[in-house]
Short mmCIF file of C-alpha atoms in Angstrom, two decimals:
data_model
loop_
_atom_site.label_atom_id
_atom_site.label_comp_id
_atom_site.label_asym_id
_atom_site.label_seq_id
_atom_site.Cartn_x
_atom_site.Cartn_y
_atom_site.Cartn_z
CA UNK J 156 89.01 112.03 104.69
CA UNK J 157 85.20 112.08 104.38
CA UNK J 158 84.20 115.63 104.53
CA UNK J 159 80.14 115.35 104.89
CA UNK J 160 80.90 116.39 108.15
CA UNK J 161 77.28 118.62 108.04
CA UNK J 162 75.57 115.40 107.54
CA UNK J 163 77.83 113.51 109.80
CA UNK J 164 79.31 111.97 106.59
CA UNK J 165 76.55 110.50 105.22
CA UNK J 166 76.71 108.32 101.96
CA UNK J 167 75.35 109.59 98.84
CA UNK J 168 76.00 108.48 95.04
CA UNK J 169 78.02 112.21 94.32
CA UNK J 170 80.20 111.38 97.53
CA UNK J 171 81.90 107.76 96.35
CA UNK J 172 82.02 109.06 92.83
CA UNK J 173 84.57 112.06 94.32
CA UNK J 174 85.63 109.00 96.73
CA UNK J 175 86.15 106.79 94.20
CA UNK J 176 87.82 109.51 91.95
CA UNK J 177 90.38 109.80 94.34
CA UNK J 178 90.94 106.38 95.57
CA UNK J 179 91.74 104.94 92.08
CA UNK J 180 94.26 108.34 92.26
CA UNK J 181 96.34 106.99 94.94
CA UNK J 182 96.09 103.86 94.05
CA UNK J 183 97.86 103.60 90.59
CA UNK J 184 100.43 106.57 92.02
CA UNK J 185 104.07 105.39 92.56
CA UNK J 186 104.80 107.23 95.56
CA UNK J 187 101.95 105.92 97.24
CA UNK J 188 102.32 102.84 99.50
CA UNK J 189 99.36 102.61 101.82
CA UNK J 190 95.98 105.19 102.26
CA UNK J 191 93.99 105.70 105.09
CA UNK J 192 90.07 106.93 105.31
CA UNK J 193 88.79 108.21 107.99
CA UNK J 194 86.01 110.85 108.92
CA UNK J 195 85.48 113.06 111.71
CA UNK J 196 85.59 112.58 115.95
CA UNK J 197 81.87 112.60 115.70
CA UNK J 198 81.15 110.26 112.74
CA UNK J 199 83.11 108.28 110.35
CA UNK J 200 80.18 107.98 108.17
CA UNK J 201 76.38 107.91 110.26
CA UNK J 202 74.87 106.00 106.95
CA UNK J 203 73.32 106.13 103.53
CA UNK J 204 71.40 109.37 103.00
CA UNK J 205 67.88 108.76 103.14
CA UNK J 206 66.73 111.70 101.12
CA UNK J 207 68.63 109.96 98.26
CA UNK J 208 66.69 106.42 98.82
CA UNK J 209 63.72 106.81 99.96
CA UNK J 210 61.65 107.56 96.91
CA UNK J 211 63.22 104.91 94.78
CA UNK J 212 61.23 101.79 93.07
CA UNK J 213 62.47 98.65 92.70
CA UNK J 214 62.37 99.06 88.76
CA UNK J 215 64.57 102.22 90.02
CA UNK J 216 67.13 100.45 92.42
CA UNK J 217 67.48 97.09 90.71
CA UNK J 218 67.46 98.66 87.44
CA UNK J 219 70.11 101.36 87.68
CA UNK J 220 72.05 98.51 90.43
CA UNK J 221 72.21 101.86 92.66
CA UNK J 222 74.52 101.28 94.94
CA UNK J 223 77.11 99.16 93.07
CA UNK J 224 79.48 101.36 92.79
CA UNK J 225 79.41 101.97 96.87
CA UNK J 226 81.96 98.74 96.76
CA UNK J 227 82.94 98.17 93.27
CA UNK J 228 86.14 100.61 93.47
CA UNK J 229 86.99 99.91 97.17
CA UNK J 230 87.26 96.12 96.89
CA UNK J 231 89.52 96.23 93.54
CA UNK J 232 91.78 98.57 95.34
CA UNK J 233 95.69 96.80 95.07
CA UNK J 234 97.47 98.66 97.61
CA UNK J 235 96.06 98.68 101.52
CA UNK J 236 93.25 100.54 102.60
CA UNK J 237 93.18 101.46 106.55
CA UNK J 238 89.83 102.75 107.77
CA UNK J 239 90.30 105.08 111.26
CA UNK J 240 86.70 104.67 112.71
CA UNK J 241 85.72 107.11 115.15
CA UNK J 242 82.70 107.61 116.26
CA UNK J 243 79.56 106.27 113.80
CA UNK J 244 79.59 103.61 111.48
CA UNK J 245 76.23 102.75 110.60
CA UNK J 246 74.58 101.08 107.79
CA UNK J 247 76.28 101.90 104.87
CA UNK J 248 79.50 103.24 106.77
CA UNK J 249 79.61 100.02 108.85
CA UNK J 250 80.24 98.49 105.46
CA UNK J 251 82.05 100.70 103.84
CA UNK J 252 84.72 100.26 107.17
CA UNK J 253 84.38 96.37 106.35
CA UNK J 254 85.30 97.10 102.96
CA UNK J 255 88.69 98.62 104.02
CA UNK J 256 91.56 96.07 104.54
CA UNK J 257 92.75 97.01 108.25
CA UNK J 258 90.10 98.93 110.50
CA UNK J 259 91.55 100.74 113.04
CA UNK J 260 88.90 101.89 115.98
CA UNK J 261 88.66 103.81 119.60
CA UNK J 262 86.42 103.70 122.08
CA UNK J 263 83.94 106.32 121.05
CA UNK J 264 83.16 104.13 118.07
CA UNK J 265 79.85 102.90 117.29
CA UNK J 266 78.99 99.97 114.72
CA UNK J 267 75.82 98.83 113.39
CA UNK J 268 73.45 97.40 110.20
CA UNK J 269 70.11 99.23 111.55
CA UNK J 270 68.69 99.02 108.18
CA UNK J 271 66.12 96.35 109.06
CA UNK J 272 64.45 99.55 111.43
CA UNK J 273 63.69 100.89 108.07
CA UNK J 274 61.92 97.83 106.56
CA UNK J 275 65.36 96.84 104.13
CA UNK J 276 68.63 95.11 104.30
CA UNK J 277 72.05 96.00 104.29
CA UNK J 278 72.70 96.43 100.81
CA UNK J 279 76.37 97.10 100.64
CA UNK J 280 77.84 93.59 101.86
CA UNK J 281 77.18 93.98 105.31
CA UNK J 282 75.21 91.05 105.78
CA UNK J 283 78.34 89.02 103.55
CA UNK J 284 81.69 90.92 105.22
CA UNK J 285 80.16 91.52 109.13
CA UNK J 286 78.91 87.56 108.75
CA UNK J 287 82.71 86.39 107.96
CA UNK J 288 83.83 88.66 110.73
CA UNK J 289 81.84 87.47 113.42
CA UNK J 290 80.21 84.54 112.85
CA UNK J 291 76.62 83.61 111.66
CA UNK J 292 75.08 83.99 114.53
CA UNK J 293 76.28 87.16 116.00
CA UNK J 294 75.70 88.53 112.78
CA UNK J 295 72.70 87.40 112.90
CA UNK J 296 71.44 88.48 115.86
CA UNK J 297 73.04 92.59 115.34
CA UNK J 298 71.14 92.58 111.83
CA UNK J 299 67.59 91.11 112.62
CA UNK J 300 67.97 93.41 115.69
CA UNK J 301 69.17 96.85 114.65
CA UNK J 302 70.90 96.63 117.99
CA UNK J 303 74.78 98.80 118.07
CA UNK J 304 77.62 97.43 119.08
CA UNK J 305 80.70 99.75 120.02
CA UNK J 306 84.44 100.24 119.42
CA UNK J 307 85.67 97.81 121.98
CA UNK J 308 83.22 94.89 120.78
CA UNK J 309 84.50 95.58 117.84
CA UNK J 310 87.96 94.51 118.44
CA UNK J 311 87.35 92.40 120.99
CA UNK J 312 84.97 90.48 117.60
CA UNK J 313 87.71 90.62 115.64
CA UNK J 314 86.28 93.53 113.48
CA UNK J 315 88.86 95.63 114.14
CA UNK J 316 92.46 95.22 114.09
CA UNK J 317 93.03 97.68 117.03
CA UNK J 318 90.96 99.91 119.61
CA UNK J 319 92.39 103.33 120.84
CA UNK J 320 91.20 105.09 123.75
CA UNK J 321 90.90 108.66 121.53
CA UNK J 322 90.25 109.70 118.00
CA UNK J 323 93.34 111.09 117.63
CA UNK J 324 95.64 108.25 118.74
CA UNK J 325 93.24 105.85 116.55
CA UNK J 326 93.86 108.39 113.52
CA UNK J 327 97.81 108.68 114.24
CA UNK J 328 98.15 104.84 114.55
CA UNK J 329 96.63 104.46 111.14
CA UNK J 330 98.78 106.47 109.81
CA UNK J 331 101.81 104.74 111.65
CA UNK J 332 100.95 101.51 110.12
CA UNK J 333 100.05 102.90 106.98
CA UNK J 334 104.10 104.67 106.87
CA UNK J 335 105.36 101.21 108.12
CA UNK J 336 103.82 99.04 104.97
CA UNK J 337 104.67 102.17 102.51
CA UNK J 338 107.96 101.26 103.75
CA UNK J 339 107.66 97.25 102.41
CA UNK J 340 108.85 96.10 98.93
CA UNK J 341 105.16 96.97 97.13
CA UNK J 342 105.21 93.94 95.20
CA UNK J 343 105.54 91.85 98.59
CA UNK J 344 102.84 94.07 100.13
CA UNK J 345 100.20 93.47 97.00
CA UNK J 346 101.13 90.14 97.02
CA UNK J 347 100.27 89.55 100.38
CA UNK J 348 96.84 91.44 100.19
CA UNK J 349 95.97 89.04 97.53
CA UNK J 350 96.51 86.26 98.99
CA UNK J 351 94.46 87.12 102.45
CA UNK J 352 91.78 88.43 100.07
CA UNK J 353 91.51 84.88 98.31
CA UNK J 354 91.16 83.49 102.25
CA UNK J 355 87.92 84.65 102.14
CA UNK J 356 86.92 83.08 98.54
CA UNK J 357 88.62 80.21 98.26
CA UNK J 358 89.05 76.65 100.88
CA UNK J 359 92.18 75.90 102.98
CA UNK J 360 93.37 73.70 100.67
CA UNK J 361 92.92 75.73 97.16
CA UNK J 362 93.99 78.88 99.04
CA UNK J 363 96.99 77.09 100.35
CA UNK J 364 97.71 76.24 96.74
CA UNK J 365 97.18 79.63 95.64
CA UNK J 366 99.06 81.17 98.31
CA UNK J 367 102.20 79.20 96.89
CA UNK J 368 102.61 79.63 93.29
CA UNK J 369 102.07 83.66 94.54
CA UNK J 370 104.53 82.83 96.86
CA UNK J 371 106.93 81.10 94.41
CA UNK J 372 106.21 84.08 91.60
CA UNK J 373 107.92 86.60 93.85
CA UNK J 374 111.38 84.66 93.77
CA UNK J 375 111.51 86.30 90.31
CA UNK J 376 111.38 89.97 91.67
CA UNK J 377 114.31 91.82 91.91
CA UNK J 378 113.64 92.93 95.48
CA UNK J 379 113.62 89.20 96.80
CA UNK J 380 117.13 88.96 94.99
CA UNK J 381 118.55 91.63 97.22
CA UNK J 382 118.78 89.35 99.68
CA UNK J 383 118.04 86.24 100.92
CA UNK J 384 116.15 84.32 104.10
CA UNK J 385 118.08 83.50 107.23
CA UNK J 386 116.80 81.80 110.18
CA UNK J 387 118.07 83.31 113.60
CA UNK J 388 117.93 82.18 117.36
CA UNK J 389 116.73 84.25 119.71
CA UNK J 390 115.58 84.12 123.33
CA UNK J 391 115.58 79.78 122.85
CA UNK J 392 112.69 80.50 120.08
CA UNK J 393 113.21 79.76 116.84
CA UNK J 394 112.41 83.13 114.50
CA UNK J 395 111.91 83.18 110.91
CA UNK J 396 112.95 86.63 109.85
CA UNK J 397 113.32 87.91 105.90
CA UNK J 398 117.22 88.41 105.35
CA UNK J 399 118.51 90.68 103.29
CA UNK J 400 121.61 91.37 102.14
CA UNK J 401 121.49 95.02 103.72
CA UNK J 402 120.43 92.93 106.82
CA UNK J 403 123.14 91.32 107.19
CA UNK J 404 125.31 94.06 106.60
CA UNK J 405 123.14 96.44 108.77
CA UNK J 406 121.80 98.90 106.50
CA UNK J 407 118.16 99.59 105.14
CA UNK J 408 116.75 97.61 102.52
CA UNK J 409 116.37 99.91 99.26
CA UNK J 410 113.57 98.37 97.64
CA UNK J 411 113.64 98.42 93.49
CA UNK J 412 109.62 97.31 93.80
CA UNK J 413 110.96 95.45 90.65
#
């Protein structure tokens, strides 16, 4: 959880270093499936401090690449990352959301790159992430604007994966879906987060490709041995389902992660 709450979680260089600190934490231990970030009812991060940019130079910026390491942890992250957006998300923690693998969202959400009201850009892959979200020109149009957009655009733009009506249900379905993929075989669930990952790098056809030989590399795990895949009939619609051998016999999959 971001903890600025003072500033209304507003990003500074000491905050993603203690962010960062702790990310690459969970991330390499065992017991750890899936993490969620999330902020306060009132802001899930209002934006970059501007006490800590605005007497920069270029020589400054460029030279020190300030910033770079607002994404460079997040994005080389190998287990999921759910962001629980309540409440702001502007500039820098619009992006920081995008940077996240699932956003979750409610109502009292608020989105938005308002950075060209201060005579800049985004400069943390908002204009890159928000443009494959939306679309060029929708994209387009929120960043040459300033102009918000809220919660329920959000999902409705295929930002976010979900809207809640409250903070709290948006925070407790996070952590719902974040206990349901701790609860997948992990090398399945990095696999997979790969492979959606390369969607947005690579073409249909070389992501295809790619997708496959991941695909084919996880018929040497020992959790795909457990079991196997059986295809079921139900309600006259044909369901592909993954089988395992506890399935069939009715008990929970153990997963060896092996």
């Amino acid at each position: 959880m971001l903890l600025r709450h003072h500033a209304l979680n507003a990003l500074f260089t000491p905050l993603f270093v203690e962010l960062n600190d702790c990310l690459r934490k969970l991330d390499a231990d065992d017991s750890i499936g899936a993490t969620v970030l999330t902020g306060s009812q009132k802001a899930f991060a209002a934006g970059a401090d501007i006490k800590e940019m605005k007497d920069k130079s270029f020589a400054d910026a460029y030279g020190h690449d300030f910033i770079e390491l607002w994404s460079s942890t997040i994005t080389s992250l190998k287990k999921p990352l759910i962001a629980a957006v309540n409440g702001y998300a502007l500039g820098g923690g619009c992006e920081l959301a995008l940077m996240t693998d699932i956003i979750y969202t409610s109502t009292n959400a608020t989105f938005g790159q308002p950075e060209i009201k201060l005579g800049i850009i985004p400069g943390a892959g908002g204009s890159q992430r928000l443009t494959r979200a939306i679309g060029k020109s929708r994209a387009m149009d929120l960043i040459l604007t300033g102009e918000n957009f809220s919660g329920k655009q959000a999902y409705e733009w295929g930002v976010a994966a979900k809207c809640f009506e409250t903070p709290e249900e948006c925070v407790e379905g996070a952590l719902g879906t974040a206990e349901k993929i701790a609860g997948m075989g992990r090398l399945a669930v990095k696999a997979a987060k790969e492979v959606v990952n390369k969607s947005q790098e690579l073409g249909v056809r070389d992501g295809v490709e790619y997708e496959r030989r991941i695909f084919h590399g996880l018929f040497g795990s020992r959790d795909q041995k457990i079991g196997k895949w059986r295809q079921i009939q139900m309600l006259s619609k044909l369901i592909w389902t993954v089988g395992m051998t506890a399935f069939a016999d009715k008990k929970k999959a153990e997963w060896t992660n092996e």
